[in-house]
XYZ file of C-alpha atoms in Angstrom:
695
model
C 19.280 22.228 36.269
C 22.780 21.600 34.906
C 22.689 18.046 36.223
C 19.304 17.514 34.540
C 20.717 18.725 31.236
C 23.681 16.377 31.545
C 21.282 13.493 32.207
C 19.137 14.262 29.122
C 22.055 14.840 26.775
C 22.890 11.130 26.208
C 19.252 10.344 25.537
C 18.995 13.112 22.982
C 22.143 11.872 21.294
C 20.709 8.357 21.088
C 17.455 9.638 19.573
C 19.381 11.737 17.052
C 21.452 8.721 16.037
C 18.338 6.579 15.625
C 16.618 9.243 13.510
C 19.743 9.667 11.406
C 19.972 5.919 10.853
C 16.329 5.751 9.768
C 16.838 8.497 7.201
C 20.007 6.839 5.946
C 18.187 3.515 5.528
C 15.376 5.192 3.578
C 17.789 7.089 1.347
C 19.792 3.960 0.603
C 16.667 1.971 -0.281
C 15.293 4.781 -2.452
C 18.570 5.181 -4.321
C 18.683 1.490 -5.195
C 15.001 1.241 -6.103
C 14.883 4.375 -8.268
C 17.995 3.345 -10.163
C 16.479 -0.083 -10.801
C 13.165 1.399 -11.967
C 14.909 3.775 -14.338
C 16.912 0.972 -15.953
C 13.838 -1.213 -16.335
C 11.802 1.652 -17.830
C 14.455 2.107 -20.483
C 14.512 -1.651 -21.154
C 10.724 -2.030 -21.342
C 9.574 1.339 -22.730
C 12.590 3.002 -24.274
C 12.029 6.064 -22.067
C 11.933 6.985 -18.403
C 9.322 8.789 -16.323
C 9.353 10.067 -12.800
C 8.308 7.422 -10.268
C 9.613 9.031 -7.093
C 7.357 8.848 -4.089
C 8.395 12.190 -2.655
C 8.874 13.039 0.988
C 6.642 11.645 3.685
C 4.232 14.516 4.310
C 2.218 13.185 7.237
C -1.082 14.435 5.863
C -3.128 12.993 8.711
C -2.200 14.752 11.947
C -3.559 14.523 15.443
C -3.933 10.759 15.340
C -4.934 8.818 18.393
C -3.147 6.173 20.386
C -2.257 3.261 18.052
C -2.390 0.886 21.036
C -5.758 2.040 22.364
C -8.318 -0.735 22.701
C -11.174 1.688 21.852
C -9.725 4.210 19.397
C -11.494 7.506 18.787
C -14.697 6.888 20.756
C -17.779 8.919 19.872
C -20.979 9.653 21.762
C -24.610 10.105 20.829
C -24.717 13.859 21.488
C -25.319 16.268 18.638
C -23.978 19.822 18.301
C -26.437 22.469 19.502
C -26.687 23.899 15.988
C -28.069 20.549 14.774
C -31.036 20.597 17.137
C -34.630 20.904 15.892
C -35.677 24.303 14.648
C -38.510 26.087 16.460
C -41.939 25.561 14.971
C -43.255 28.389 12.780
C -46.867 29.438 12.440
C -48.516 28.094 9.311
C -50.000 30.728 6.962
C -53.745 31.133 7.058
C -55.967 30.716 4.071
C -56.362 34.491 3.818
C -52.627 35.013 3.616
C -51.454 36.246 0.274
C -48.531 34.450 -1.335
C -46.179 37.170 -2.541
C -45.632 37.349 -6.266
C -41.918 37.668 -7.048
C -42.747 39.570 -10.209
C -44.771 42.242 -8.377
C -43.287 45.669 -8.550
C -41.353 44.902 -11.722
C -41.834 47.324 -14.591
C -44.247 46.446 -17.340
C -43.108 45.110 -20.678
C -44.094 46.975 -23.859
C -47.778 46.765 -24.686
C -48.888 44.786 -27.745
C -49.296 46.554 -31.029
C -52.725 47.282 -32.475
C -54.309 44.394 -34.224
C -52.854 41.744 -31.949
C -55.224 38.852 -31.773
C -53.286 35.604 -31.567
C -51.454 36.369 -28.302
C -54.415 35.325 -26.179
C -54.929 32.005 -27.891
C -55.305 29.150 -25.441
C -52.579 27.036 -26.985
C -50.222 30.016 -27.080
C -49.384 29.772 -23.392
C -46.153 28.174 -22.241
C -46.382 24.503 -21.344
C -44.392 22.534 -18.830
C -42.231 21.321 -21.678
C -40.898 24.839 -21.839
C -39.410 24.519 -18.389
C -36.043 23.755 -19.853
C -36.358 26.206 -22.731
C -33.469 28.430 -23.661
C -33.185 31.715 -25.478
C -30.298 32.727 -27.638
C -27.826 34.979 -25.938
C -27.776 37.138 -29.037
C -31.524 37.860 -28.910
C -32.880 40.880 -26.992
C -34.069 38.603 -24.226
C -30.609 37.156 -23.721
C -29.291 40.504 -22.544
C -32.069 40.999 -19.982
C -30.928 40.914 -16.389
C -32.904 40.706 -13.167
C -32.328 41.579 -9.541
C -33.308 38.193 -8.115
C -30.315 36.288 -9.425
C -29.452 32.825 -8.105
C -26.005 31.760 -7.044
C -24.684 28.210 -7.004
C -22.462 27.126 -4.181
C -18.888 27.803 -5.077
C -19.759 29.370 -8.436
C -18.768 32.905 -9.267
C -21.311 35.280 -10.743
C -20.813 38.579 -12.494
C -22.815 40.951 -14.584
C -21.153 39.891 -17.822
C -22.285 36.587 -19.265
C -19.690 34.182 -20.610
C -20.242 33.111 -24.215
C -21.876 29.800 -24.850
C -19.939 26.980 -26.410
C -21.642 27.401 -29.755
C -21.851 31.168 -30.253
C -18.990 31.160 -32.746
C -20.732 28.564 -34.914
C -24.082 30.325 -34.611
C -22.647 33.767 -35.379
C -21.499 32.640 -38.831
C -24.972 31.658 -40.046
C -26.500 35.130 -40.428
C -26.118 38.697 -39.304
C -29.330 38.301 -37.337
C -27.518 36.224 -34.731
C -25.417 39.156 -33.515
C -26.360 40.445 -30.074
C -28.401 43.663 -30.292
C -28.277 46.292 -27.524
C -30.068 45.396 -24.323
C -33.477 47.074 -24.029
C -33.776 49.692 -21.332
C -36.193 48.900 -18.527
C -39.533 50.734 -18.431
C -40.652 52.694 -15.382
C -42.277 50.867 -12.532
C -45.790 49.591 -13.029
C -46.828 51.242 -9.767
C -46.195 54.766 -11.112
C -49.418 56.745 -11.753
C -50.448 57.014 -15.400
C -53.340 58.859 -17.076
C -56.219 56.674 -18.169
C -55.812 57.553 -21.813
C -52.037 57.238 -21.767
C -50.367 54.831 -24.116
C -48.787 51.648 -22.752
C -45.315 52.167 -21.273
C -42.484 52.114 -23.770
C -39.437 49.953 -23.391
C -37.314 52.973 -24.270
C -38.417 54.870 -21.177
C -35.492 54.976 -18.716
C -36.035 53.579 -15.226
C -36.631 55.988 -12.369
C -33.618 57.096 -10.411
C -32.439 54.594 -7.855
C -34.103 51.569 -9.537
C -32.342 48.752 -11.395
C -33.405 47.582 -14.824
C -35.893 44.749 -14.911
C -34.655 41.191 -15.242
C -31.088 41.765 -14.034
C -29.584 38.413 -13.019
C -26.173 37.649 -11.646
C -24.679 35.352 -14.218
C -22.320 32.454 -13.789
C -18.661 33.446 -13.803
C -15.846 30.891 -13.340
C -13.691 31.291 -10.249
C -9.965 30.528 -10.443
C -10.260 28.700 -13.799
C -7.467 26.307 -14.707
C -6.733 25.283 -18.266
C -6.610 21.623 -19.203
C -2.794 21.649 -19.234
C -2.664 23.251 -15.778
C -5.233 20.800 -14.441
C -3.320 17.761 -15.688
C -0.055 19.161 -14.341
C -1.654 19.640 -10.921
C -3.009 16.092 -10.966
C 0.383 14.632 -11.879
C 1.801 16.218 -8.733
C -1.012 15.702 -6.241
C -3.381 12.942 -7.387
C -3.763 10.192 -4.820
C -4.396 7.462 -7.384
C -1.182 8.323 -9.198
C 0.722 8.224 -5.923
C -0.719 4.765 -5.243
C 0.418 3.615 -8.698
C 3.906 4.910 -7.967
C 3.923 3.022 -4.696
C 2.921 -0.210 -6.438
C 5.844 0.206 -8.824
C 8.169 1.054 -5.953
C 7.140 -2.040 -3.996
C 7.679 -4.286 -7.027
C 11.191 -2.877 -7.419
C 11.763 -3.240 -3.674
C 10.847 -6.926 -3.877
C 13.341 -7.378 -6.691
C 16.126 -5.767 -4.665
C 15.542 -8.365 -1.954
C 15.458 -11.217 -4.467
C 18.703 -10.077 -6.027
C 20.263 -9.750 -2.593
C 19.312 -13.320 -1.711
C 21.423 -14.554 -4.637
C 24.561 -12.846 -3.293
C 26.766 -14.200 -0.467
C 24.835 -13.998 2.796
C 26.947 -13.170 5.834
C 25.738 -14.084 9.299
C 27.344 -14.168 12.718
C 26.326 -15.460 16.132
C 27.803 -14.859 19.559
C 26.466 -16.804 22.563
C 27.541 -17.109 26.184
C 26.381 -19.762 28.653
C 26.808 -19.734 32.418
C 26.593 -23.041 34.338
C 26.592 -23.790 38.068
C 26.986 -27.533 38.631
C 25.892 -27.555 42.281
C 27.028 -29.685 45.175
C 27.808 -32.763 43.094
C 30.789 -30.928 41.595
C 31.593 -28.769 44.605
C 29.568 -25.917 43.259
C 31.824 -25.634 40.254
C 30.863 -22.792 37.918
C 31.831 -22.312 34.271
C 31.278 -19.874 31.393
C 31.172 -21.104 27.775
C 31.355 -18.636 24.881
C 30.758 -19.655 21.250
C 31.332 -17.347 18.283
C 30.248 -18.330 14.771
C 30.701 -16.546 11.458
C 29.108 -18.033 8.333
C 28.772 -17.200 4.632
C 26.072 -18.848 2.495
C 25.751 -18.745 -1.283
C 22.824 -20.011 -3.364
C 23.751 -21.710 -6.621
C 21.935 -20.727 -9.851
C 21.412 -24.370 -10.842
C 20.192 -25.435 -7.433
C 21.618 -26.028 -3.991
C 23.858 -23.916 -1.821
C 27.344 -23.775 -0.348
C 28.039 -22.685 3.228
C 31.329 -21.869 4.971
C 31.392 -21.544 8.776
C 34.030 -20.704 11.350
C 33.421 -21.512 15.040
C 35.440 -20.523 18.082
C 34.699 -21.959 21.553
C 36.073 -20.627 24.837
C 35.462 -22.359 28.208
C 36.326 -20.525 31.436
C 36.391 -22.028 34.933
C 35.007 -19.286 37.130
C 35.921 -21.063 40.327
C 39.616 -21.432 39.504
C 39.710 -18.370 37.245
C 41.419 -20.277 34.478
C 40.671 -21.032 30.821
C 39.821 -24.692 30.677
C 39.516 -24.950 26.927
C 39.734 -22.983 23.641
C 39.052 -24.602 20.265
C 38.244 -23.573 16.714
C 36.656 -25.255 13.733
C 36.204 -24.402 10.042
C 33.391 -26.207 8.186
C 32.335 -26.044 4.538
C 29.062 -27.697 3.468
C 27.529 -28.178 0.014
C 24.075 -29.479 -0.897
C 23.303 -29.885 -4.620
C 20.069 -31.416 -6.009
C 20.624 -33.484 -9.121
C 17.038 -34.318 -10.083
C 14.127 -32.531 -8.432
C 14.920 -28.898 -7.650
C 17.985 -28.840 -9.880
C 18.558 -26.956 -13.110
C 16.922 -23.731 -14.251
C 13.889 -24.309 -12.012
C 16.065 -23.380 -9.042
C 16.351 -19.846 -10.439
C 12.581 -19.416 -10.797
C 12.156 -16.883 -7.989
C 14.684 -14.610 -9.650
C 13.044 -14.962 -13.074
C 9.631 -14.185 -11.590
C 10.794 -11.132 -9.643
C 12.642 -9.663 -12.626
C 9.660 -10.087 -14.942
C 7.177 -8.800 -12.361
C 9.056 -5.524 -12.248
C 8.777 -5.272 -16.041
C 5.042 -5.862 -15.736
C 4.839 -3.241 -12.984
C 6.649 -0.721 -15.194
C 4.168 -1.350 -18.003
C 1.217 -1.169 -15.629
C 2.408 2.141 -14.227
C 2.941 3.661 -17.654
C -0.423 2.385 -18.857
C -2.049 3.891 -15.762
C -0.392 7.256 -16.402
C -1.895 7.377 -19.884
C -5.309 6.216 -18.682
C -5.225 8.752 -15.880
C -4.478 11.659 -18.222
C -7.305 10.568 -20.527
C -9.642 10.302 -17.534
C -8.675 13.797 -16.367
C -9.146 15.259 -19.839
C -12.489 13.501 -20.443
C -13.849 14.673 -17.107
C -12.579 18.168 -17.846
C -14.499 18.145 -21.141
C -17.621 16.960 -19.310
C -17.281 19.880 -16.886
C -16.943 22.252 -19.817
C -20.169 20.812 -21.177
C -21.883 21.227 -17.796
C -20.603 24.803 -17.613
C -22.032 25.515 -21.055
C -25.362 24.062 -19.892
C -25.440 26.595 -17.058
C -24.821 29.483 -19.449
C -27.463 28.205 -21.846
C -29.951 27.717 -19.008
C -29.305 31.282 -17.836
C -30.035 32.580 -21.330
C -33.297 30.625 -21.348
C -34.240 31.975 -17.927
C -33.653 35.571 -18.985
C -35.626 35.116 -22.190
C -38.559 33.622 -20.302
C -38.373 36.476 -17.783
C -38.928 38.931 -20.605
C -41.730 36.752 -22.012
C -43.367 36.778 -18.587
C -43.141 40.555 -18.365
C -44.581 40.859 -21.846
C -47.460 38.535 -20.880
C -48.156 40.667 -17.809
C -48.279 43.722 -20.033
C -50.767 41.966 -22.316
C -52.919 41.056 -19.325
C -52.830 44.577 -17.883
C -54.198 45.875 -21.201
C -56.828 43.111 -21.369
C -55.105 41.403 -24.278
C -54.449 38.071 -22.464
C -56.327 35.985 -19.958
C -54.922 35.684 -16.439
C -54.481 31.893 -16.686
C -52.318 32.455 -19.761
C -50.049 34.711 -17.698
C -49.739 32.131 -14.944
C -48.765 29.480 -17.466
C -46.000 31.725 -18.789
C -44.909 32.409 -15.224
C -44.847 28.658 -14.525
C -42.446 28.149 -17.427
C -40.333 31.040 -16.174
C -40.136 29.547 -12.655
C -39.223 26.183 -14.125
C -36.417 27.851 -16.085
C -35.132 29.365 -12.838
C -35.174 25.901 -11.296
C -33.283 24.536 -14.285
C -30.496 27.026 -13.642
C -30.257 25.883 -10.034
C -30.216 22.232 -11.095
C -27.492 22.903 -13.670
C -25.371 24.777 -11.126
C -25.796 22.051 -8.499
C -24.898 19.310 -10.971
C -21.847 21.258 -12.088
C -20.685 21.884 -8.523
C -21.174 18.244 -7.491
C -19.256 16.991 -10.526
C -16.577 19.574 -9.809
C -16.160 18.338 -6.213
C -15.673 14.774 -7.412
C -13.193 16.027 -9.981
C -11.237 17.850 -7.270
C -10.967 14.611 -5.313
C -9.644 12.897 -8.428
C -7.070 15.665 -8.852
C -5.932 15.439 -5.239
C -7.314 18.914 -4.551
C -9.280 19.997 -1.503
C -12.991 20.299 -2.299
C -13.029 23.711 -0.598
C -10.365 25.093 -2.941
C -11.747 27.384 -5.676
C -11.585 25.780 -9.089
C -13.316 26.079 -12.425
C -12.676 24.915 -15.946
C -12.007 27.214 -18.852
C -15.098 27.562 -21.081
C -15.277 25.602 -24.293
C -13.545 27.361 -27.145
C -11.166 29.261 -24.838
C -8.758 26.463 -23.873
C -5.962 26.095 -26.469
C -4.976 22.567 -25.441
C -8.543 21.312 -25.816
C -8.546 22.516 -29.417
C -5.046 21.168 -30.109
C -6.120 17.680 -29.062
C -7.737 17.321 -32.468
C -4.192 17.241 -33.880
C -3.770 13.839 -32.239
C -6.212 12.218 -34.662
C -4.126 10.435 -37.321
C -5.322 9.675 -40.810
C -5.271 5.892 -40.588
C -7.750 3.200 -41.437
C -9.034 0.517 -39.108
C -6.556 -2.114 -40.287
C -3.507 0.040 -39.628
C -4.847 1.283 -36.303
C -5.486 -2.288 -35.159
C -1.997 -3.404 -36.195
C -0.439 -0.539 -34.231
C -2.565 -1.349 -31.177
C -1.600 -5.021 -31.245
C 2.041 -3.991 -31.290
C 2.072 -1.190 -28.724
C -0.615 -2.046 -26.180
C 1.359 -2.585 -22.983
C -1.317 -4.663 -21.285
C -1.495 -6.963 -24.318
C 2.281 -7.428 -24.323
C 2.081 -8.361 -20.653
C -0.604 -10.957 -21.378
C 1.695 -12.456 -24.018
C 4.541 -12.642 -21.517
C 2.234 -14.323 -19.013
C 2.065 -17.265 -21.396
C 5.831 -17.696 -21.043
C 5.392 -17.547 -17.284
C 2.878 -20.361 -17.553
C 5.323 -22.384 -19.677
C 7.929 -22.032 -16.962
C 5.306 -23.212 -14.518
C 4.841 -26.362 -16.587
C 8.593 -26.981 -16.548
C 8.703 -26.530 -12.776
C 5.758 -28.880 -12.225
C 7.318 -31.487 -14.522
C 10.553 -31.232 -12.554
C 8.589 -31.874 -9.394
C 7.657 -35.349 -10.669
C 11.301 -36.456 -10.536
C 12.690 -38.306 -7.526
C 14.931 -36.561 -5.015
C 18.599 -37.211 -5.716
C 20.781 -34.901 -3.648
C 24.551 -34.743 -3.418
C 25.924 -33.452 -0.116
C 29.485 -33.002 1.018
C 31.406 -31.318 3.804
C 34.935 -30.544 4.896
C 35.897 -29.683 8.476
C 39.232 -28.553 9.937
C 39.633 -28.423 13.695
C 42.314 -27.019 15.975
C 44.540 -29.067 18.298
C 42.632 -29.537 21.561
C 45.899 -29.606 23.465
C 46.593 -26.035 22.441
C 44.402 -23.342 23.841
C 44.251 -21.347 20.614
C 41.154 -21.151 18.449
C 43.195 -20.254 15.353
C 45.785 -23.056 15.497
C 44.238 -25.224 12.786
C 45.828 -28.610 12.189
C 45.550 -30.047 8.693
C 45.928 -33.507 10.169
C 42.580 -33.018 11.880
C 40.720 -32.462 8.571
C 37.556 -34.487 7.995
C 35.960 -35.071 4.574
C 32.424 -36.354 4.055
C 30.319 -37.045 0.991
C 26.893 -38.556 0.531
C 24.368 -39.248 -2.202
C 20.768 -39.541 -1.085
C 17.844 -40.644 -3.225
C 14.243 -40.467 -2.088
C 11.187 -41.802 -3.914
C 7.841 -41.129 -2.304
C 4.236 -40.473 -3.266
C 3.859 -38.014 -6.146
C 0.089 -37.445 -6.122
C 0.507 -33.815 -5.126
C 3.127 -33.278 -7.820
C 0.944 -35.007 -10.394
C -1.948 -32.652 -9.661
C 0.386 -29.661 -9.748
C 1.633 -30.710 -13.179
C -1.898 -31.096 -14.517
C -2.842 -27.737 -13.041
C 0.137 -26.083 -14.735
C -1.067 -27.376 -18.111
C -4.517 -25.956 -17.436
C -2.966 -22.612 -16.468
C -0.993 -22.607 -19.716
C -4.128 -23.129 -21.799
C -5.911 -20.514 -19.733
C -3.099 -18.043 -20.322
C -3.298 -18.620 -24.059
C -7.056 -18.040 -24.017
C -6.608 -14.888 -21.952
C -4.175 -13.572 -24.515
C -6.532 -14.331 -27.398
C -9.362 -12.628 -25.541
C -7.143 -9.637 -24.806
C -6.308 -9.369 -28.511
C -9.974 -9.338 -29.427
C -10.647 -6.739 -26.745
C -7.916 -4.553 -28.209
C -9.472 -4.871 -31.661
C -12.867 -4.040 -30.191
C -11.426 -1.010 -28.366
C -9.951 0.338 -31.590
C -13.147 -0.234 -33.564
C -15.254 1.378 -30.844
C -12.890 4.362 -30.618
C -13.034 4.918 -34.372
C -16.827 4.679 -34.366
C -17.077 7.142 -31.489
C -14.856 9.597 -33.342
C -17.052 9.422 -36.425
C -20.191 9.645 -34.305
C -18.966 12.700 -32.403
C -17.733 14.357 -35.586
C -21.078 13.849 -37.303
C -22.973 15.053 -34.219
C -20.849 18.181 -34.054
C -21.604 19.042 -37.677
C -25.286 18.275 -37.224
C -25.582 20.350 -34.078
C -23.727 23.271 -35.667
C -26.413 23.379 -38.349
C -29.137 22.775 -35.768
C -28.001 25.650 -33.570
C -27.887 28.057 -36.478
C -31.380 26.990 -37.616
C -32.834 27.243 -34.129
C -31.331 30.700 -33.605
C -33.136 31.888 -36.718
C -36.299 30.100 -35.616
C -36.252 31.737 -32.214
C -35.598 35.203 -33.568
C -38.423 34.808 -36.033
C -40.803 33.538 -33.352
C -39.851 36.421 -31.076
C -40.511 39.040 -33.735
C -43.847 37.446 -34.651
C -44.786 37.200 -30.976
C -44.177 40.913 -30.512
C -46.526 41.581 -33.422
C -49.089 39.111 -32.143
C -48.664 36.722 -35.053
C -47.109 33.952 -32.964
C -48.280 32.487 -29.698
C -46.270 32.195 -26.507
C -46.192 28.459 -27.071
C -44.366 29.019 -30.363
C -41.802 31.179 -28.621
C -41.274 28.721 -25.767
C -40.947 25.805 -28.170
C -38.298 27.730 -30.095
C -36.465 28.423 -26.833
C -36.592 24.751 -25.882
C -35.246 23.580 -29.208
C -32.456 26.147 -29.154
C -31.400 25.197 -25.626
C -31.376 21.499 -26.518
C -29.367 22.177 -29.683
C -26.806 24.217 -27.774
C -26.443 21.585 -25.082
C -26.106 18.855 -27.699
C -23.419 20.863 -29.508
C -21.487 21.349 -26.269
C -21.763 17.612 -25.637
C -20.585 16.866 -29.192
C -17.465 18.988 -28.698
C -16.685 17.197 -25.423
C -17.346 13.746 -26.887
C -15.253 14.396 -29.991
C -12.177 15.445 -28.051
C -12.568 12.654 -25.523
C -12.994 10.129 -28.358
C -9.677 11.210 -29.887
C -7.868 10.662 -26.600
C -9.583 7.306 -26.127
C -8.442 6.288 -29.609
C -4.882 7.169 -28.667
C -5.280 5.185 -25.472
C -6.801 2.222 -27.325
C -3.758 2.092 -29.604
C -1.335 3.047 -26.774
C 0.172 5.774 -28.948
C -0.389 8.512 -26.377
C 2.886 9.903 -25.056
C 3.008 12.229 -22.049
C 5.849 13.668 -20.018
C 6.172 13.809 -16.228
C 3.939 16.910 -16.032
C 1.223 15.330 -18.173
C 2.019 17.389 -21.272
C 1.282 15.679 -24.553
C 4.369 14.875 -26.574
C 3.286 15.527 -30.138
C 6.517 14.458 -31.858
C 6.835 11.288 -29.779
C 3.251 10.412 -30.591
C 3.995 10.770 -34.269
C 7.026 8.536 -33.890
C 4.843 5.913 -32.236
C 2.560 5.926 -35.271
C 5.501 5.356 -37.574
C 6.245 2.120 -35.737
C 9.639 3.094 -34.316
C 9.671 2.317 -30.575
C 13.175 3.749 -30.223
C 11.847 7.140 -31.251
C 9.760 7.301 -28.098
C 12.755 7.856 -25.878
C 12.921 11.081 -23.925
């Protein structure tokens, strides 16, 4: 065992050294790249932002063999749980379909003199399937035992306020939520023939739940907008990819810069020769060592210095048969084609590409935050739709119970009751559809955030997130002309398009240089050692050799001619691209301003509409109880109220998203490394002082 440990110890030491070298290489590269990115961010943006890639996490584990010819094979077998289900007996014609509303207590009977409740056009239509009732009406507080849960959504007995309750509550005192009506006793309880219809004030029998009790939507693990953006800035995959693109651009520049520094190289070779019988099986060993330094010249060409040492050993006689040394310096300088500033083109291109990458990364950060916020607002709107749909479902449940009570007292035809029930079932389906749409959108949002889809997450309801309300502070009081001027100055992508024109101009210069003939100046100087002395360092100045040559070549230039013409076309194309980009920026600003005005007007309109529809619904409900309004009137009022509430929630989301899009269109949105909005820096950007944007 001890011998085995001694055998493994060197191998472990070698592996440890290799791993340590790999980490050292990565750290050295990261240190150089991050320092370069930081300097270029200050030069291009006036501020710096975190662009570190972080540690390699190895998210994908349990990978297969990377050299397997058939990686991860699968078969055609299915899990046993995915097999066909056993056939079930179909119901016979005599089978009774259970009525979900059976056994529920009766609603209050109609008052004397009711005549319009049984009117044919008073029944609920299919258009009422999406109807909604105000949460502050008696029906909004009704709860039922057959509640429906959406996957991943929390439910509780307390309903969250809708997005527009605050606006609706200011219109009249009638919009305040009255106490929930107590449930009547069960309809199956015996009752004298001459007894009055059951009263809604009668308490339910012991052990029974009130009628219409639903489990309402309740957010699980809600994150505010600021917390959501902060999470995305740390975990989002798209942001990590953008960081990697910036890192790779800086990494390319480090190589380009390195190539313009002295390049050291060395070579050591050994040759064994056996000359066979012709030379009495003489054997010899020749060793050559070379050390060279090469330097590229900014105006074209390069200079190389080399030192060679040769050692010849006669293995048969065991003597050194020869040892020489040589120092050589070469220079190759183009005078026409390839000479001048065009020789430095690769360095110019790499330096400017990093500037473009810095702008692209910063532009992406701002776009990403706006995308996160806009999607967050859309989820708030979808959440409000669920709450509004639940209010409509509960109101229609009470309408259905009331219709059953009418029918039991021969005040309404049975087909009228079924039509009301159809609207109620459609409202239940609407809740399920709203929950499913919300959950699906939430899963996609989690993927965008870099969050596992199985992780609990919800958005904070509209009106309860402070950052969502503070976003309205980002709307400056500027006209279209000033906003366009700011956008043309600060849009990073537009500035890059302008710089691309200069790149195209350099391309024209390079192509024009390619039309020139080749005129190259070469020279060399070599110093050798005395061959009579077996010493590779005994250089003799008398054995110095100087050479110089001028070479001119004129050949076909058809390829260069086409390249020159193509460069001119690219220049014109770059100018057109810039002009088009300018017009797109103007269009973005105009569209953003129009969307702000549209959303602002819609929000005001829907505020008034919600208040009016709340009053309409309450009036229709009171008249329906007295028999002076049909069920169709009540359902229509519910539909209009639900639509108004959903439109108001959408107007809030669109207004806030439009403000952020305006900031993005003018590139005056400033965010820190955690995605927090920098209010003061944004104001400095409006004032036209780029230096004020520094962190």
